[in-house]
C-alpha cells in the first residue's frame, strides 16, 4: 500500500526487488506541478537508496504518462521568479539516480512528461503512446532537457522538427526513430513488460548494474578516449567485488551465480 505521505504517486513493489512508481494526478492527465514533482522525486530517491531494490519502473495512466509541466501553475511566473528559483533545475532527479529506471509510457508523454521519460534508462511504449514537445505552441521551448536529450537520442533534424513544430509522434514513429526501445503490443501491457525487464535487471549483481549504468552515461559527457578510460577503470574496479569472483567461478563450475551485491 502507498505510503500516506505521497499524494500524487502510488508506490508499490510488484517484485521484492522492483519499485513501481505510478504518477497519479488523473484529473490533470498527470501534469507535473511542484507538489507532484516532489512526490515523484522523493519516491524515486527512496527506492534508489533502498538496498532491497534493484531497479525502478515509472509509469502513468493509460491515458497519460504525463501531459507536461503544469501550465496553470507556471503561466503567471515572471522571469525573475523562474530564474531565481532555478525553475526545473530539480527535474534532473531521475538522471541522477544510480539504479536503472525503466519508463513505461502509455498515452500522452508531452513536454515535461516526455522530458521525464527521457531521463529513464530504458523506454517502453504502449501502442497508445503519443510523444511530443509542444512547448512551442505555448510560446516557450522545452526546459526540462528535451532539446538536449532528444538531440543526442534521435539526432538534430528530427529534434528540430519536434521542438519547432510541436508535432506529436505516435509509438510506431518513436520506435522507428529509436526514441523508445520498443512498442509493447502484448495484451499484458507495457507496465508488465517494464516490470519483467526491471526484474531481470534486478536479478543481476547490483554493483555491476550500477557500474554499467554509470559507464554508459559517461558516453554522453566525455570524449571517446576519456570515456574508454573511465569504462576500463570501472571494469578493473569490479575485480575487487565478490560478485565478480562468484560470477566467473559459477561460469567455470557450470552453475548459476549467487550474487551478494558486494
Ligand atoms: N498543465 C495543466 N493542466 C493540464 C495539462 C498541463 N500540461 N495538460 C492537461 N491538463 C488538464 C487540462 O487543463 C484539463 O483540466 P480541466 O478538466 O480542469 O480543464 C485536464 O487536464 C484534461 O485535459 P484536456 O481536457 O485538455 O484533455 P484532452 O484529452 O482534450 O487533451 C492533451 C489532452 C492533448 C494532452 C491536452 O490536455 C494538452 O494539450 N495538454 C497540454 C500539453 C502541453 O502543452 N504540454 C507541455 C507543457 S509545457 C512544459 O512541459 C514545459 C517543460 O519543458 C517542462
mmCIF file of N, CA and C and ligand atoms in Angstrom, residues 25-32 63-64 66-74 87-88 91 108 110-113 115 132-135 137-138 140-146 168, ligand 1:
data_model
loop_
_atom_site.group_PDB
_atom_site.id
_atom_site.type_symbol
_atom_site.label_atom_id
_atom_site.label_comp_id
_atom_site.label_asym_id
_atom_site.label_seq_id
_atom_site.Cartn_x
_atom_site.Cartn_y
_atom_site.Cartn_z
ATOM 1 N N UNK A 25 -2.140 11.782 -10.859
ATOM 2 C CA UNK A 25 -2.879 13.041 -10.762
ATOM 3 C C UNK A 25 -3.857 13.034 -11.924
ATOM 4 N N UNK A 26 -4.811 12.091 -11.870
ATOM 5 C CA UNK A 26 -5.600 11.756 -13.063
ATOM 6 C C UNK A 26 -6.401 12.919 -13.632
ATOM 7 N N UNK A 27 -6.935 13.807 -12.784
ATOM 8 C CA UNK A 27 -7.780 14.843 -13.388
ATOM 9 C C UNK A 27 -6.984 15.950 -14.070
ATOM 10 N N UNK A 28 -5.672 15.881 -14.031
ATOM 11 C CA UNK A 28 -4.859 16.827 -14.809
ATOM 12 C C UNK A 28 -3.962 16.075 -15.789
ATOM 13 N N UNK A 29 -4.343 14.828 -16.136
ATOM 14 C CA UNK A 29 -3.535 13.998 -17.044
ATOM 15 C C UNK A 29 -2.071 13.938 -16.592
ATOM 16 N N UNK A 30 -1.887 13.885 -15.260
ATOM 17 C CA UNK A 30 -0.547 13.810 -14.675
ATOM 18 C C UNK A 30 0.326 15.018 -15.020
ATOM 19 N N UNK A 31 -0.295 16.166 -15.257
ATOM 20 C CA UNK A 31 0.521 17.377 -15.411
ATOM 21 C C UNK A 31 1.336 17.545 -14.133
ATOM 22 N N UNK A 32 2.593 17.963 -14.312
ATOM 23 C CA UNK A 32 3.538 17.932 -13.203
ATOM 24 C C UNK A 32 3.619 19.299 -12.538
ATOM 25 N N UNK A 63 -4.207 6.795 -20.135
ATOM 26 C CA UNK A 63 -4.445 7.980 -20.968
ATOM 27 C C UNK A 63 -3.221 8.889 -21.044
ATOM 28 N N UNK A 64 -2.450 8.959 -19.957
ATOM 29 C CA UNK A 64 -1.313 9.879 -19.967
ATOM 30 C C UNK A 64 -0.193 9.421 -19.051
ATOM 31 N N UNK A 66 2.387 11.586 -18.716
ATOM 32 C CA UNK A 66 2.319 12.918 -18.102
ATOM 33 C C UNK A 66 2.187 13.952 -19.219
ATOM 34 N N UNK A 67 1.216 14.857 -19.056
ATOM 35 C CA UNK A 67 0.923 15.827 -20.120
ATOM 36 C C UNK A 67 1.785 17.082 -20.033
ATOM 37 N N UNK A 68 2.858 17.023 -19.255
ATOM 38 C CA UNK A 68 3.792 18.155 -19.237
ATOM 39 C C UNK A 68 3.849 18.839 -17.900
ATOM 40 N N UNK A 69 4.662 19.879 -17.861
ATOM 41 C CA UNK A 69 4.677 20.717 -16.665
ATOM 42 C C UNK A 69 3.293 21.348 -16.547
ATOM 43 N N UNK A 70 2.909 21.694 -15.318
ATOM 44 C CA UNK A 70 1.566 22.228 -15.087
ATOM 45 C C UNK A 70 1.485 23.669 -15.592
ATOM 46 N N UNK A 71 0.751 23.826 -16.688
ATOM 47 C CA UNK A 71 0.680 25.138 -17.351
ATOM 48 C C UNK A 71 -0.026 26.153 -16.459
ATOM 49 N N UNK A 72 -1.057 25.674 -15.740
ATOM 50 C CA UNK A 72 -1.795 26.601 -14.872
ATOM 51 C C UNK A 72 -0.899 27.135 -13.759
ATOM 52 N N UNK A 73 -0.014 26.277 -13.268
ATOM 53 C CA UNK A 73 0.858 26.687 -12.162
ATOM 54 C C UNK A 73 1.948 27.656 -12.634
ATOM 55 N N UNK A 74 2.415 27.491 -13.875
ATOM 56 C CA UNK A 74 3.566 28.316 -14.286
ATOM 57 C C UNK A 74 3.192 29.552 -15.105
ATOM 58 N N UNK A 87 13.860 27.385 -11.712
ATOM 59 C CA UNK A 87 12.713 26.563 -12.102
ATOM 60 C C UNK A 87 13.137 25.405 -13.009
ATOM 61 N N UNK A 88 12.745 24.214 -12.652
ATOM 62 C CA UNK A 88 13.009 22.955 -13.371
ATOM 63 C C UNK A 88 14.401 22.363 -13.125
ATOM 64 N N UNK A 91 14.460 18.944 -11.869
ATOM 65 C CA UNK A 91 13.982 17.886 -12.749
ATOM 66 C C UNK A 91 15.053 16.884 -13.134
ATOM 67 N N UNK A 108 -0.375 10.107 -23.461
ATOM 68 C CA UNK A 108 0.414 11.321 -23.680
ATOM 69 C C UNK A 108 1.685 11.380 -22.844
ATOM 70 N N UNK A 110 4.050 14.384 -22.990
ATOM 71 C CA UNK A 110 4.247 15.664 -23.684
ATOM 72 C C UNK A 110 5.072 16.618 -22.827
ATOM 73 N N UNK A 111 5.848 17.449 -23.505
ATOM 74 C CA UNK A 111 6.616 18.472 -22.802
ATOM 75 C C UNK A 111 7.425 17.857 -21.674
ATOM 76 N N UNK A 112 7.216 18.388 -20.467
ATOM 77 C CA UNK A 112 7.942 17.874 -19.301
ATOM 78 C C UNK A 112 7.681 16.400 -19.050
ATOM 79 N N UNK A 113 6.559 15.883 -19.523
ATOM 80 C CA UNK A 113 6.270 14.457 -19.365
ATOM 81 C C UNK A 113 7.233 13.622 -20.192
ATOM 82 N N UNK A 115 10.107 14.755 -21.181
ATOM 83 C CA UNK A 115 11.437 15.028 -20.624
ATOM 84 C C UNK A 115 11.724 14.174 -19.393
ATOM 85 N N UNK A 132 5.714 14.136 -27.549
ATOM 86 C CA UNK A 132 5.972 15.400 -28.210
ATOM 87 C C UNK A 132 6.495 16.462 -27.270
ATOM 88 N N UNK A 133 7.030 17.496 -27.898
ATOM 89 C CA UNK A 133 7.486 18.686 -27.170
ATOM 90 C C UNK A 133 6.662 19.864 -27.697
ATOM 91 N N UNK A 134 5.430 20.021 -27.193
ATOM 92 C CA UNK A 134 4.539 21.047 -27.755
ATOM 93 C C UNK A 134 4.751 22.446 -27.174
ATOM 94 N N UNK A 135 5.845 22.655 -26.454
ATOM 95 C CA UNK A 135 6.052 23.946 -25.787
ATOM 96 C C UNK A 135 5.987 25.136 -26.733
ATOM 97 N N UNK A 137 4.000 25.771 -28.922
ATOM 98 C CA UNK A 137 2.619 26.259 -29.026
ATOM 99 C C UNK A 137 2.193 27.094 -27.830
ATOM 100 N N UNK A 138 3.049 27.135 -26.810
ATOM 101 C CA UNK A 138 2.773 27.945 -25.616
ATOM 102 C C UNK A 138 3.685 29.169 -25.582
ATOM 103 N N UNK A 140 6.984 29.052 -25.662
ATOM 104 C CA UNK A 140 8.254 28.772 -24.978
ATOM 105 C C UNK A 140 8.962 27.605 -25.668
ATOM 106 N N UNK A 141 10.004 27.104 -25.040
ATOM 107 C CA UNK A 141 10.723 25.928 -25.540
ATOM 108 C C UNK A 141 10.807 24.909 -24.401
ATOM 109 N N UNK A 142 11.207 23.676 -24.694
ATOM 110 C CA UNK A 142 11.370 22.708 -23.609
ATOM 111 C C UNK A 142 12.379 23.225 -22.578
ATOM 112 N N UNK A 143 12.098 22.960 -21.302
ATOM 113 C CA UNK A 143 13.013 23.451 -20.256
ATOM 114 C C UNK A 143 13.487 22.359 -19.325
ATOM 115 N N UNK A 144 13.064 21.131 -19.618
ATOM 116 C CA UNK A 144 13.446 20.018 -18.746
ATOM 117 C C UNK A 144 14.382 19.036 -19.431
ATOM 118 N N UNK A 145 15.156 19.546 -20.389
ATOM 119 C CA UNK A 145 16.174 18.693 -21.011
ATOM 120 C C UNK A 145 15.816 18.186 -22.406
ATOM 121 N N UNK A 146 14.607 18.506 -22.884
ATOM 122 C CA UNK A 146 14.140 17.963 -24.155
ATOM 123 C C UNK A 146 15.044 18.249 -25.345
ATOM 124 N N UNK A 168 3.299 15.929 -32.527
ATOM 125 C CA UNK A 168 3.273 14.783 -31.618
ATOM 126 C C UNK A 168 3.432 13.514 -32.435
HETATM 127 N N1 LIG B 1 -0.899 21.575 -17.375
HETATM 128 C C1 LIG B 1 -2.013 21.785 -16.642
HETATM 129 N N2 LIG B 1 -3.167 21.138 -16.853
HETATM 130 C C2 LIG B 1 -3.190 20.243 -17.849
HETATM 131 C C3 LIG B 1 -2.071 19.974 -18.653
HETATM 132 C C4 LIG B 1 -0.875 20.681 -18.379
HETATM 133 N N3 LIG B 1 0.241 20.466 -19.065
HETATM 134 N N4 LIG B 1 -2.409 19.035 -19.573
HETATM 135 C C5 LIG B 1 -3.705 18.729 -19.334
HETATM 136 N N5 LIG B 1 -4.162 19.442 -18.280
HETATM 137 C C6 LIG B 1 -5.520 19.418 -17.721
HETATM 138 C C7 LIG B 1 -6.490 20.176 -18.586
HETATM 139 O O1 LIG B 1 -6.403 21.556 -18.340
HETATM 140 C C8 LIG B 1 -7.801 19.574 -18.149
HETATM 141 O O2 LIG B 1 -8.168 20.135 -16.925
HETATM 142 P P1 LIG B 1 -9.671 20.706 -16.693
HETATM 143 O O3 LIG B 1 -10.538 19.488 -16.817
HETATM 144 O O4 LIG B 1 -9.611 21.258 -15.317
HETATM 145 O O5 LIG B 1 -9.921 21.691 -17.783
HETATM 146 C C9 LIG B 1 -7.444 18.123 -17.891
HETATM 147 O O6 LIG B 1 -6.025 18.100 -17.701
HETATM 148 C C10 LIG B 1 -7.765 17.205 -19.051
HETATM 149 O O7 LIG B 1 -7.148 17.727 -20.227
HETATM 150 P P2 LIG B 1 -7.949 18.016 -21.599
HETATM 151 O O8 LIG B 1 -9.380 18.311 -21.314
HETATM 152 O O9 LIG B 1 -7.188 19.013 -22.370
HETATM 153 O O10 LIG B 1 -7.841 16.560 -22.269
HETATM 154 P P3 LIG B 1 -7.848 16.207 -23.840
HETATM 155 O O11 LIG B 1 -7.939 14.733 -23.910
HETATM 156 O O12 LIG B 1 -8.854 17.030 -24.555
HETATM 157 O O13 LIG B 1 -6.402 16.695 -24.394
HETATM 158 C C11 LIG B 1 -3.975 16.913 -24.303
HETATM 159 C C12 LIG B 1 -5.228 16.077 -23.936
HETATM 160 C C13 LIG B 1 -3.818 16.947 -25.829
HETATM 161 C C14 LIG B 1 -2.781 16.246 -23.666
HETATM 162 C C15 LIG B 1 -4.152 18.356 -23.780
HETATM 163 O O14 LIG B 1 -4.538 18.300 -22.404
HETATM 164 C C16 LIG B 1 -2.923 19.203 -23.881
HETATM 165 O O15 LIG B 1 -2.602 19.679 -24.957
HETATM 166 N N6 LIG B 1 -2.200 19.419 -22.744
HETATM 167 C C17 LIG B 1 -1.058 20.290 -22.684
HETATM 168 C C18 LIG B 1 0.173 19.624 -23.285
HETATM 169 C C19 LIG B 1 1.353 20.581 -23.243
HETATM 170 O O16 LIG B 1 1.369 21.619 -23.840
HETATM 171 N N7 LIG B 1 2.420 20.168 -22.511
HETATM 172 C C20 LIG B 1 3.628 20.935 -22.382
HETATM 173 C C21 LIG B 1 3.588 21.748 -21.129
HETATM 174 S S1 LIG B 1 4.919 22.901 -21.026
HETATM 175 C C22 LIG B 1 6.219 22.043 -20.403
HETATM 176 O O17 LIG B 1 6.121 20.874 -20.130
HETATM 177 C C23 LIG B 1 7.483 22.820 -20.186
HETATM 178 C C24 LIG B 1 8.695 22.000 -19.962
HETATM 179 O O18 LIG B 1 9.522 21.838 -20.819
HETATM 180 C C25 LIG B 1 8.956 21.387 -18.646
#
